[in-house]
mmCIF file of C-alpha atoms and ligand atoms in Angstrom:
data_model
loop_
_atom_site.group_PDB
_atom_site.id
_atom_site.type_symbol
_atom_site.label_atom_id
_atom_site.label_comp_id
_atom_site.label_asym_id
_atom_site.label_seq_id
_atom_site.Cartn_x
_atom_site.Cartn_y
_atom_site.Cartn_z
ATOM 1 C CA UNK B 1 46.825 46.636 -8.583
ATOM 2 C CA UNK B 2 49.818 48.037 -6.660
ATOM 3 C CA UNK B 3 50.436 48.861 -3.008
ATOM 4 C CA UNK B 4 49.183 52.324 -2.008
ATOM 5 C CA UNK B 5 51.899 54.983 -1.516
ATOM 6 C CA UNK B 6 51.157 55.183 2.226
ATOM 7 C CA UNK B 7 51.557 51.414 2.701
ATOM 8 C CA UNK B 8 54.254 50.609 5.337
ATOM 9 C CA UNK B 9 56.303 48.631 2.790
ATOM 10 C CA UNK B 10 56.269 51.574 0.385
ATOM 11 C CA UNK B 11 56.684 54.555 2.701
ATOM 12 C CA UNK B 12 59.708 53.008 4.420
ATOM 13 C CA UNK B 13 58.248 51.968 7.771
ATOM 14 C CA UNK B 14 58.668 48.178 7.448
ATOM 15 C CA UNK B 15 60.672 47.466 4.259
ATOM 16 C CA UNK B 16 63.955 47.255 6.199
ATOM 17 C CA UNK B 17 62.518 45.540 9.285
ATOM 18 C CA UNK B 18 64.290 42.321 10.227
ATOM 19 C CA UNK B 19 61.150 40.303 9.471
ATOM 20 C CA UNK B 20 60.645 41.636 5.950
ATOM 21 C CA UNK B 21 64.371 41.379 5.200
ATOM 22 C CA UNK B 22 64.403 37.732 6.286
ATOM 23 C CA UNK B 23 61.222 36.946 4.345
ATOM 24 C CA UNK B 24 62.934 38.399 1.274
ATOM 25 C CA UNK B 25 65.908 36.084 1.761
ATOM 26 C CA UNK B 26 68.335 38.320 3.616
ATOM 27 C CA UNK B 27 69.982 37.550 6.980
ATOM 28 C CA UNK B 28 69.651 40.502 9.340
ATOM 29 C CA UNK B 29 72.106 40.687 12.274
ATOM 30 C CA UNK B 30 69.344 39.824 14.723
ATOM 31 C CA UNK B 31 67.141 36.849 13.823
ATOM 32 C CA UNK B 32 63.445 37.782 13.817
ATOM 33 C CA UNK B 33 60.890 35.820 15.819
ATOM 34 C CA UNK B 34 57.102 35.739 16.268
ATOM 35 C CA UNK B 35 54.648 33.026 17.323
ATOM 36 C CA UNK B 36 51.623 31.578 15.593
ATOM 37 C CA UNK B 37 48.637 32.189 17.907
ATOM 38 C CA UNK B 38 50.623 34.740 19.893
ATOM 39 C CA UNK B 39 47.445 36.824 20.179
ATOM 40 C CA UNK B 40 45.128 34.762 22.300
ATOM 41 C CA UNK B 41 44.418 32.742 25.346
ATOM 42 C CA UNK B 42 47.951 32.456 26.724
ATOM 43 C CA UNK B 43 47.699 36.182 27.596
ATOM 44 C CA UNK B 44 45.739 37.272 30.698
ATOM 45 C CA UNK B 45 45.228 40.698 29.097
ATOM 46 C CA UNK B 46 43.552 38.918 26.148
ATOM 47 C CA UNK B 47 41.247 36.908 28.401
ATOM 48 C CA UNK B 48 40.227 40.093 30.226
ATOM 49 C CA UNK B 49 39.487 41.963 27.023
ATOM 50 C CA UNK B 50 37.499 39.062 25.544
ATOM 51 C CA UNK B 51 35.251 38.635 28.594
ATOM 52 C CA UNK B 52 31.606 38.732 27.513
ATOM 53 C CA UNK B 53 32.399 38.988 23.780
ATOM 54 C CA UNK B 54 32.045 36.086 21.348
ATOM 55 C CA UNK B 55 35.058 35.239 19.213
ATOM 56 C CA UNK B 56 33.544 36.256 15.853
ATOM 57 C CA UNK B 57 32.139 39.437 17.365
ATOM 58 C CA UNK B 58 35.599 40.293 18.746
ATOM 59 C CA UNK B 59 37.182 39.702 15.322
ATOM 60 C CA UNK B 60 34.713 42.090 13.667
ATOM 61 C CA UNK B 61 35.102 44.833 16.272
ATOM 62 C CA UNK B 62 37.959 46.982 14.862
ATOM 63 C CA UNK B 63 38.899 48.551 18.206
ATOM 64 C CA UNK B 64 39.014 45.196 20.006
ATOM 65 C CA UNK B 65 40.696 43.302 17.156
ATOM 66 C CA UNK B 66 43.453 45.898 16.752
ATOM 67 C CA UNK B 67 44.071 46.045 20.503
ATOM 68 C CA UNK B 68 44.357 42.232 20.749
ATOM 69 C CA UNK B 69 46.715 42.268 17.739
ATOM 70 C CA UNK B 70 49.023 44.689 19.577
ATOM 71 C CA UNK B 71 49.071 42.899 22.960
ATOM 72 C CA UNK B 72 51.759 40.289 22.215
ATOM 73 C CA UNK B 73 53.972 42.869 20.473
ATOM 74 C CA UNK B 74 53.964 45.044 23.587
ATOM 75 C CA UNK B 75 54.461 42.158 25.963
ATOM 76 C CA UNK B 76 57.032 39.996 24.157
ATOM 77 C CA UNK B 77 58.811 42.398 21.803
ATOM 78 C CA UNK B 78 58.225 40.030 18.876
ATOM 79 C CA UNK B 79 59.283 41.144 15.386
ATOM 80 C CA UNK B 80 55.783 41.008 13.929
ATOM 81 C CA UNK B 81 52.155 41.326 14.811
ATOM 82 C CA UNK B 82 49.758 38.762 13.366
ATOM 83 C CA UNK B 83 46.321 40.140 12.711
ATOM 84 C CA UNK B 84 43.806 38.937 15.293
ATOM 85 C CA UNK B 85 41.018 37.276 13.336
ATOM 86 C CA UNK B 86 40.183 33.750 12.265
ATOM 87 C CA UNK B 87 40.290 31.728 9.064
ATOM 88 C CA UNK B 88 36.480 31.411 9.108
ATOM 89 C CA UNK B 89 35.840 35.182 9.204
ATOM 90 C CA UNK B 90 35.536 35.543 5.384
ATOM 91 C CA UNK B 91 33.336 32.436 5.313
ATOM 92 C CA UNK B 92 31.046 34.023 7.912
ATOM 93 C CA UNK B 93 31.045 37.333 6.024
ATOM 94 C CA UNK B 94 29.944 35.465 2.893
ATOM 95 C CA UNK B 95 26.854 34.359 4.803
ATOM 96 C CA UNK B 96 27.719 30.858 6.037
ATOM 97 C CA UNK B 97 26.348 30.172 9.535
ATOM 98 C CA UNK B 98 29.503 29.420 11.529
ATOM 99 C CA UNK B 99 30.312 29.739 15.218
ATOM 100 C CA UNK B 100 33.645 29.405 16.974
ATOM 101 C CA UNK B 101 33.039 27.161 19.940
ATOM 102 C CA UNK B 102 35.546 27.662 22.791
ATOM 103 C CA UNK B 103 37.812 24.657 23.253
ATOM 104 C CA UNK B 104 36.633 23.173 19.943
ATOM 105 C CA UNK B 105 36.970 25.533 17.001
ATOM 106 C CA UNK B 106 34.754 26.493 14.051
ATOM 107 C CA UNK B 107 31.383 24.709 13.847
ATOM 108 C CA UNK B 108 29.221 25.013 10.711
ATOM 109 C CA UNK B 109 25.434 24.931 11.274
ATOM 110 C CA UNK B 110 24.706 23.191 7.940
ATOM 111 C CA UNK B 111 27.738 21.335 6.583
ATOM 112 C CA UNK B 112 28.340 21.638 2.815
ATOM 113 C CA UNK B 113 28.207 18.128 1.376
ATOM 114 C CA UNK B 114 26.370 18.111 -1.942
ATOM 115 C CA UNK B 115 26.538 19.838 -5.301
ATOM 116 C CA UNK B 116 23.380 21.747 -4.314
ATOM 117 C CA UNK B 117 24.988 22.920 -1.049
ATOM 118 C CA UNK B 118 27.992 24.205 -2.994
ATOM 119 C CA UNK B 119 25.808 25.879 -5.632
ATOM 120 C CA UNK B 120 23.988 27.758 -2.861
ATOM 121 C CA UNK B 121 27.201 29.437 -1.597
ATOM 122 C CA UNK B 122 27.207 33.151 -2.377
ATOM 123 C CA UNK B 123 30.347 35.088 -3.276
ATOM 124 C CA UNK B 124 31.850 37.359 -0.634
ATOM 125 C CA UNK B 125 30.810 40.995 -1.055
ATOM 126 C CA UNK B 126 34.111 42.890 -0.543
ATOM 127 C CA UNK B 127 32.183 45.679 1.246
ATOM 128 C CA UNK B 128 31.590 43.323 4.180
ATOM 129 C CA UNK B 129 35.354 43.304 4.787
ATOM 130 C CA UNK B 130 35.282 46.937 5.987
ATOM 131 C CA UNK B 131 35.679 46.014 9.711
ATOM 132 C CA UNK B 132 38.694 43.856 8.810
ATOM 133 C CA UNK B 133 40.338 46.685 6.880
ATOM 134 C CA UNK B 134 39.600 49.121 9.679
ATOM 135 C CA UNK B 135 41.081 46.821 12.342
ATOM 136 C CA UNK B 136 44.235 46.307 10.261
ATOM 137 C CA UNK B 137 44.602 50.052 9.613
ATOM 138 C CA UNK B 138 44.241 50.827 13.331
ATOM 139 C CA UNK B 139 46.846 48.238 14.314
ATOM 140 C CA UNK B 140 49.274 49.314 11.579
ATOM 141 C CA UNK B 141 48.990 52.955 12.661
ATOM 142 C CA UNK B 142 50.198 51.934 16.145
ATOM 143 C CA UNK B 143 52.856 49.469 15.021
ATOM 144 C CA UNK B 144 55.261 51.917 13.365
ATOM 145 C CA UNK B 145 58.216 49.921 12.048
ATOM 146 C CA UNK B 146 56.911 46.543 13.289
ATOM 147 C CA UNK B 147 55.265 44.718 10.375
ATOM 148 C CA UNK B 148 51.764 43.279 10.574
ATOM 149 C CA UNK B 149 51.257 39.846 9.038
ATOM 150 C CA UNK B 150 47.892 39.244 7.409
ATOM 151 C CA UNK B 151 46.612 35.696 6.934
ATOM 152 C CA UNK B 152 43.961 33.412 5.546
ATOM 153 C CA UNK B 153 43.080 29.735 5.603
ATOM 154 C CA UNK B 154 43.980 27.843 2.437
ATOM 155 C CA UNK B 155 41.095 26.396 0.412
ATOM 156 C CA UNK B 156 41.666 22.779 1.518
ATOM 157 C CA UNK B 157 41.614 23.679 5.214
ATOM 158 C CA UNK B 158 38.553 25.933 4.826
ATOM 159 C CA UNK B 159 36.753 23.297 2.777
ATOM 160 C CA UNK B 160 37.486 20.634 5.354
ATOM 161 C CA UNK B 161 35.710 22.699 8.028
ATOM 162 C CA UNK B 162 32.779 23.341 5.668
ATOM 163 C CA UNK B 163 32.363 19.683 4.713
ATOM 164 C CA UNK B 164 33.106 18.148 8.110
ATOM 165 C CA UNK B 165 30.951 20.739 9.881
ATOM 166 C CA UNK B 166 33.703 21.280 12.443
ATOM 167 C CA UNK B 167 37.129 20.132 13.530
ATOM 168 C CA UNK B 168 37.964 16.540 12.582
ATOM 169 C CA UNK B 169 40.867 14.203 13.088
ATOM 170 C CA UNK B 170 41.690 13.276 9.509
ATOM 171 C CA UNK B 171 39.251 15.186 7.275
ATOM 172 C CA UNK B 172 37.742 11.910 6.097
ATOM 173 C CA UNK B 173 34.390 13.267 4.892
ATOM 174 C CA UNK B 174 36.148 16.040 3.008
ATOM 175 C CA UNK B 175 38.475 13.569 1.343
ATOM 176 C CA UNK B 176 35.555 11.319 0.460
ATOM 177 C CA UNK B 177 33.867 14.230 -1.343
ATOM 178 C CA UNK B 178 37.154 15.036 -3.072
ATOM 179 C CA UNK B 179 37.346 11.520 -4.551
ATOM 180 C CA UNK B 180 33.626 11.022 -5.207
ATOM 181 C CA UNK B 181 32.702 14.271 -6.889
ATOM 182 C CA UNK B 182 35.780 16.097 -8.185
ATOM 183 C CA UNK B 183 33.623 18.695 -9.949
ATOM 184 C CA UNK B 184 31.746 19.747 -6.825
ATOM 185 C CA UNK B 185 35.019 19.645 -4.901
ATOM 186 C CA UNK B 186 36.700 21.980 -7.394
ATOM 187 C CA UNK B 187 33.764 24.403 -7.288
ATOM 188 C CA UNK B 188 33.848 24.403 -3.476
ATOM 189 C CA UNK B 189 37.613 24.964 -3.351
ATOM 190 C CA UNK B 190 37.390 27.792 -5.863
ATOM 191 C CA UNK B 191 34.772 29.454 -3.666
ATOM 192 C CA UNK B 192 37.062 29.026 -0.655
ATOM 193 C CA UNK B 193 40.013 30.391 -2.660
ATOM 194 C CA UNK B 194 38.070 33.501 -3.587
ATOM 195 C CA UNK B 195 36.837 34.302 -0.064
ATOM 196 C CA UNK B 196 40.333 33.681 1.341
ATOM 197 C CA UNK B 197 41.922 35.727 -1.463
ATOM 198 C CA UNK B 198 39.640 38.713 -0.859
ATOM 199 C CA UNK B 199 40.314 38.478 2.899
ATOM 200 C CA UNK B 200 44.072 38.593 2.205
ATOM 201 C CA UNK B 201 43.736 41.447 -0.244
ATOM 202 C CA UNK B 202 41.750 43.572 2.214
ATOM 203 C CA UNK B 203 44.456 43.077 4.863
ATOM 204 C CA UNK B 204 47.302 43.908 2.482
ATOM 205 C CA UNK B 205 45.642 47.036 1.092
ATOM 206 C CA UNK B 206 44.965 48.182 4.671
ATOM 207 C CA UNK B 207 48.653 47.863 5.575
ATOM 208 C CA UNK B 208 49.767 44.243 6.156
ATOM 209 C CA UNK B 209 53.468 43.904 5.225
ATOM 210 C CA UNK B 210 53.403 40.124 4.681
ATOM 211 C CA UNK B 211 50.831 37.351 4.519
ATOM 212 C CA UNK B 212 50.668 33.775 5.730
ATOM 213 C CA UNK B 213 48.426 31.208 4.106
ATOM 214 C CA UNK B 214 47.574 28.494 6.659
ATOM 215 C CA UNK B 215 46.833 25.088 5.191
ATOM 216 C CA UNK B 216 46.666 23.627 8.667
ATOM 217 C CA UNK B 217 45.060 20.278 7.824
ATOM 218 C CA UNK B 218 46.761 19.613 4.483
ATOM 219 C CA UNK B 219 48.879 16.873 6.067
ATOM 220 C CA UNK B 220 45.958 14.478 5.558
ATOM 221 C CA UNK B 221 46.534 14.517 1.775
ATOM 222 C CA UNK B 222 48.977 12.484 -0.269
ATOM 223 C CA UNK B 223 51.323 14.512 -2.424
ATOM 224 C CA UNK B 224 49.560 13.349 -5.564
ATOM 225 C CA UNK B 225 46.127 14.381 -4.304
ATOM 226 C CA UNK B 226 47.506 17.639 -2.939
ATOM 227 C CA UNK B 227 48.982 18.597 -6.295
ATOM 228 C CA UNK B 228 45.845 17.644 -8.162
ATOM 229 C CA UNK B 229 43.022 18.667 -5.828
ATOM 230 C CA UNK B 230 44.301 21.371 -3.486
ATOM 231 C CA UNK B 231 47.364 23.203 -4.843
ATOM 232 C CA UNK B 232 45.674 24.836 -7.883
ATOM 233 C CA UNK B 233 43.112 26.397 -5.555
ATOM 234 C CA UNK B 234 45.758 27.657 -3.122
ATOM 235 C CA UNK B 235 47.440 29.266 -6.104
ATOM 236 C CA UNK B 236 44.134 30.866 -6.999
ATOM 237 C CA UNK B 237 43.794 32.302 -3.460
ATOM 238 C CA UNK B 238 47.201 33.993 -3.827
ATOM 239 C CA UNK B 239 46.305 35.252 -7.294
ATOM 240 C CA UNK B 240 44.049 37.796 -5.574
ATOM 241 C CA UNK B 241 47.296 39.513 -4.486
ATOM 242 C CA UNK B 242 48.611 39.881 -8.041
ATOM 243 C CA UNK B 243 50.679 43.069 -8.303
ATOM 244 C CA UNK B 244 50.810 43.534 -4.516
ATOM 245 C CA UNK B 245 54.453 42.907 -3.696
ATOM 246 C CA UNK B 246 54.288 41.431 -0.174
ATOM 247 C CA UNK B 247 56.187 38.335 1.057
ATOM 248 C CA UNK B 248 53.977 35.237 1.164
ATOM 249 C CA UNK B 249 54.504 32.558 3.808
ATOM 250 C CA UNK B 250 52.856 29.159 3.500
ATOM 251 C CA UNK B 251 52.398 26.718 6.390
ATOM 252 C CA UNK B 252 50.724 23.396 7.075
ATOM 253 C CA UNK B 253 50.819 20.905 9.929
ATOM 254 C CA UNK B 254 52.260 17.479 9.104
ATOM 255 C CA UNK B 255 53.306 18.760 5.698
ATOM 256 C CA UNK B 256 56.872 17.407 5.584
ATOM 257 C CA UNK B 257 56.058 15.318 2.522
ATOM 258 C CA UNK B 258 54.375 18.225 0.767
ATOM 259 C CA UNK B 259 56.863 21.041 1.329
ATOM 260 C CA UNK B 260 58.084 21.291 -2.230
ATOM 261 C CA UNK B 261 54.605 21.101 -3.731
ATOM 262 C CA UNK B 262 53.329 23.675 -1.247
ATOM 263 C CA UNK B 263 56.185 26.022 -2.098
ATOM 264 C CA UNK B 264 55.143 25.643 -5.729
ATOM 265 C CA UNK B 265 51.853 27.505 -5.278
ATOM 266 C CA UNK B 266 53.791 30.776 -5.282
ATOM 267 C CA UNK B 267 55.015 30.993 -1.682
ATOM 268 C CA UNK B 268 58.185 32.940 -0.898
ATOM 269 C CA UNK B 269 58.773 31.452 2.544
ATOM 270 C CA UNK B 270 57.902 28.020 3.933
ATOM 271 C CA UNK B 271 56.673 27.544 7.486
ATOM 272 C CA UNK B 272 57.768 24.165 8.839
ATOM 273 C CA UNK B 273 56.040 22.209 11.621
ATOM 274 C CA UNK B 274 58.006 20.543 14.430
ATOM 275 C CA UNK B 275 58.172 17.117 12.807
ATOM 276 C CA UNK B 276 61.120 17.727 10.510
ATOM 277 C CA UNK B 277 64.331 19.627 11.256
ATOM 278 C CA UNK B 278 64.822 22.836 9.287
ATOM 279 C CA UNK B 279 67.971 21.588 7.533
ATOM 280 C CA UNK B 280 66.039 18.543 6.272
ATOM 281 C CA UNK B 281 63.182 20.822 5.157
ATOM 282 C CA UNK B 282 65.621 23.028 3.257
ATOM 283 C CA UNK B 283 67.123 19.981 1.602
ATOM 284 C CA UNK B 284 63.679 18.761 0.512
ATOM 285 C CA UNK B 285 62.974 22.201 -0.936
ATOM 286 C CA UNK B 286 66.144 22.024 -2.994
ATOM 287 C CA UNK B 287 67.734 25.045 -1.279
ATOM 288 C CA UNK B 288 67.286 28.792 -1.607
ATOM 289 C CA UNK B 289 63.981 29.024 0.281
ATOM 290 C CA UNK B 290 63.698 31.159 3.474
ATOM 291 C CA UNK B 291 62.202 29.148 6.333
ATOM 292 C CA UNK B 292 60.037 29.891 9.330
ATOM 293 C CA UNK B 293 59.764 27.673 12.395
ATOM 294 C CA UNK B 294 59.896 25.266 14.123
ATOM 295 C CA UNK B 295 60.102 25.077 17.923
ATOM 296 C CA UNK B 296 58.007 22.155 19.163
ATOM 297 C CA UNK B 297 55.102 23.743 21.119
ATOM 298 C CA UNK B 298 55.349 20.817 23.566
ATOM 299 C CA UNK B 299 58.706 22.201 24.707
ATOM 300 C CA UNK B 300 57.111 25.413 25.990
ATOM 301 C CA UNK B 301 56.227 23.455 29.106
ATOM 302 C CA UNK B 302 59.654 21.790 29.475
ATOM 303 C CA UNK B 303 62.402 22.903 31.894
ATOM 304 C CA UNK B 304 64.136 26.116 30.784
ATOM 305 C CA UNK B 305 67.453 24.462 29.913
ATOM 306 C CA UNK B 306 65.726 21.822 27.752
ATOM 307 C CA UNK B 307 63.771 24.476 25.862
ATOM 308 C CA UNK B 308 66.865 26.646 25.453
ATOM 309 C CA UNK B 309 68.911 23.797 23.976
ATOM 310 C CA UNK B 310 66.060 23.091 21.519
ATOM 311 C CA UNK B 311 65.796 26.764 20.473
ATOM 312 C CA UNK B 312 69.554 26.851 19.850
ATOM 313 C CA UNK B 313 69.319 23.671 17.787
ATOM 314 C CA UNK B 314 66.458 25.159 15.729
ATOM 315 C CA UNK B 315 68.563 28.276 15.065
ATOM 316 C CA UNK B 316 71.603 26.208 14.143
ATOM 317 C CA UNK B 317 69.611 24.127 11.655
ATOM 318 C CA UNK B 318 67.963 27.289 10.329
ATOM 319 C CA UNK B 319 71.401 28.301 9.036
ATOM 320 C CA UNK B 320 70.868 25.780 6.224
ATOM 321 C CA UNK B 321 68.322 28.211 4.712
ATOM 322 C CA UNK B 322 69.192 31.560 3.128
ATOM 323 C CA UNK B 323 67.113 33.224 5.859
ATOM 324 C CA UNK B 324 65.231 32.139 8.951
ATOM 325 C CA UNK B 325 62.375 33.536 11.013
ATOM 326 C CA UNK B 326 62.015 31.721 14.319
ATOM 327 C CA UNK B 327 58.495 30.555 15.187
ATOM 328 C CA UNK B 328 56.794 27.546 16.701
ATOM 329 C CA UNK B 329 55.989 24.429 14.696
ATOM 330 C CA UNK B 330 52.292 25.217 15.324
ATOM 331 C CA UNK B 331 50.292 27.635 17.486
ATOM 332 C CA UNK B 332 50.909 28.666 21.092
ATOM 333 C CA UNK B 333 48.958 26.261 23.343
ATOM 334 C CA UNK B 334 46.436 28.184 25.521
ATOM 335 C CA UNK B 335 48.035 26.986 28.785
ATOM 336 C CA UNK B 336 51.480 28.377 27.903
ATOM 337 C CA UNK B 337 53.125 30.604 30.494
ATOM 338 C CA UNK B 338 53.583 33.836 28.498
ATOM 339 C CA UNK B 339 56.882 34.539 30.261
ATOM 340 C CA UNK B 340 58.307 31.527 28.446
ATOM 341 C CA UNK B 341 57.525 33.193 25.109
ATOM 342 C CA UNK B 342 59.167 36.433 26.229
ATOM 343 C CA UNK B 343 62.274 34.448 27.222
ATOM 344 C CA UNK B 344 62.441 32.814 23.784
ATOM 345 C CA UNK B 345 62.336 36.250 22.132
ATOM 346 C CA UNK B 346 65.216 37.431 24.356
ATOM 347 C CA UNK B 347 67.166 34.275 23.625
ATOM 348 C CA UNK B 348 66.700 34.510 19.834
ATOM 349 C CA UNK B 349 67.509 38.230 19.762
ATOM 350 C CA UNK B 350 70.586 37.731 21.929
ATOM 351 C CA UNK B 351 71.952 34.704 20.085
HETATM 352 O O1 CP3 R 401 47.850 35.103 17.172
HETATM 353 C C1 CP3 R 401 47.253 34.668 16.174
HETATM 354 O O2 CP3 R 401 47.684 33.717 15.500
HETATM 355 C C2 CP3 R 401 46.060 35.469 15.753
HETATM 356 C C3 CP3 R 401 44.978 35.060 15.153
HETATM 357 C C4 CP3 R 401 44.485 33.707 14.704
HETATM 358 C C5 CP3 R 401 43.393 33.019 15.324
HETATM 359 N N1 CP3 R 401 43.076 31.955 14.539
HETATM 360 C C6 CP3 R 401 42.732 33.412 16.556
HETATM 361 C C7 CP3 R 401 41.928 32.447 17.303
HETATM 362 C C8 CP3 R 401 44.868 32.981 13.589
HETATM 363 C C9 CP3 R 401 46.011 33.243 12.634
HETATM 364 C C10 CP3 R 401 43.953 31.884 13.495
HETATM 365 C C11 CP3 R 401 43.971 30.929 12.392
HETATM 366 C C12 CP3 R 401 43.246 29.685 12.505
HETATM 367 N N2 CP3 R 401 41.995 29.462 12.991
HETATM 368 C C13 CP3 R 401 43.729 28.479 11.971
HETATM 369 C C14 CP3 R 401 45.034 28.315 11.280
HETATM 370 C C15 CP3 R 401 46.138 28.245 12.246
HETATM 371 C C16 CP3 R 401 46.274 26.957 12.967
HETATM 372 O O3 CP3 R 401 46.159 26.977 14.196
HETATM 373 O O4 CP3 R 401 46.506 25.930 12.315
HETATM 374 C C17 CP3 R 401 42.759 27.495 12.216
HETATM 375 C C18 CP3 R 401 42.863 26.043 11.853
HETATM 376 C C19 CP3 R 401 41.649 28.138 12.849
HETATM 377 C C20 CP3 R 401 40.384 27.527 13.290
HETATM 378 C C21 CP3 R 401 40.246 27.694 14.748
HETATM 379 N N3 CP3 R 401 39.783 28.846 15.343
HETATM 380 C C22 CP3 R 401 40.632 26.796 15.780
HETATM 381 C C23 CP3 R 401 41.177 25.400 15.561
HETATM 382 C C24 CP3 R 401 40.395 27.446 17.012
HETATM 383 C C25 CP3 R 401 40.722 26.961 18.406
HETATM 384 C C26 CP3 R 401 39.580 26.386 19.106
HETATM 385 C C27 CP3 R 401 39.853 26.289 20.576
HETATM 386 O O5 CP3 R 401 39.124 26.955 21.345
HETATM 387 O O6 CP3 R 401 40.781 25.562 20.986
HETATM 388 C C28 CP3 R 401 39.863 28.707 16.715
HETATM 389 C C29 CP3 R 401 39.501 29.746 17.689
HETATM 390 C C30 CP3 R 401 40.494 30.827 17.834
HETATM 391 N N4 CP3 R 401 41.095 31.478 16.805
HETATM 392 C C31 CP3 R 401 40.934 31.385 19.050
HETATM 393 C C32 CP3 R 401 41.825 32.409 18.734
HETATM 394 C C33 CP3 R 401 42.527 33.346 19.667
HETATM 395 C C34 CP3 R 401 40.461 30.970 20.426
HETATM 396 C C35 CP3 R 401 39.181 31.686 20.709
HETATM 397 C C36 CP3 R 401 38.955 31.945 22.162
HETATM 398 O O7 CP3 R 401 39.614 32.827 22.714
HETATM 399 O O8 CP3 R 401 38.074 31.252 22.718
#
């Protein structure tokens, strides 16, 4: 499969954008910046639009989802839109009963804990992804030369929600299943890889110019277990994009020990959390890998001069990589003053 001729990377709209150039290893004059979770609760215009609509319903409403995707681009002048959706959307579309509970996160009605539970999972019918493709196409039509980033949850992170039944501190139940029944674990992670892969593919074919695979909770694995029990499935998720030449970003929280192994699944760019400086990350990767990150979200609430010094330090350390896209080390906290984000964009663009 190849990108359609009217895709923004092919028809010239986004191929020379600062974001895509940086993701491909180039250093544009102005450093690009966007924020994980930039579309969401930190924006009053988001809260207004979401009033009376459940999260999953909002994600599957193409008009609403595209509008929410565009809000932070208009407000902050960031270099990319990230598609407004959630990592559990393809899981829900495959028929799993999941809700997103405000203040908590995804909650699974019947957690998947046995071989029989895994055997009962049905594959995702690609036709159910139509509202996702439509929302992406609508947003891309408005974005012009600003690239849209598509995303999915990596198999380990998706599986940890499915097994735990909801958010958990250290994914202990999931890891217990991983050790106790490697066969069932592998079957579950392959299922997750395929739903995530189809979700990514639908976004790319509809016009996403890059993708980010979030393995948010992967930091609970040792490197050895990651390589053996998670990485092959993450690779499988990306294999759904075979032939589609879009930059692939990979990110996990607390993944400083895993960076090199995570890069090895076929990522082009590594997202780094706030726990390790970018120059150290680049060193661990052995050099030559574009980086994204890694402003500590805790600093968004700090005095302006403290935040500014940190942003400058992040940019300085980012020079150790062939290319750098500024971002946070994890998502925007809901109580962030959005003006702070706008100021960071101005600072990065003016540096
Ligand atoms: O701007 C963006 O990043 C856009 C879209 C986006 C959302 N979720 C919207 C959302 C993305 C990329 C995600 C990914 C996601 N979802 C991840 C990976 C990224 C990460 O943060 O590590 C994970 C782990 C999830 C699961 C999830 N969904 C959580 C932990 C939560 C937060 C729960 C809460 O209320 O604190 C959600 C809900 C969610 N996803 C919201 C948004 C805007 C909040 C929903 C609301 O408005 O009530």
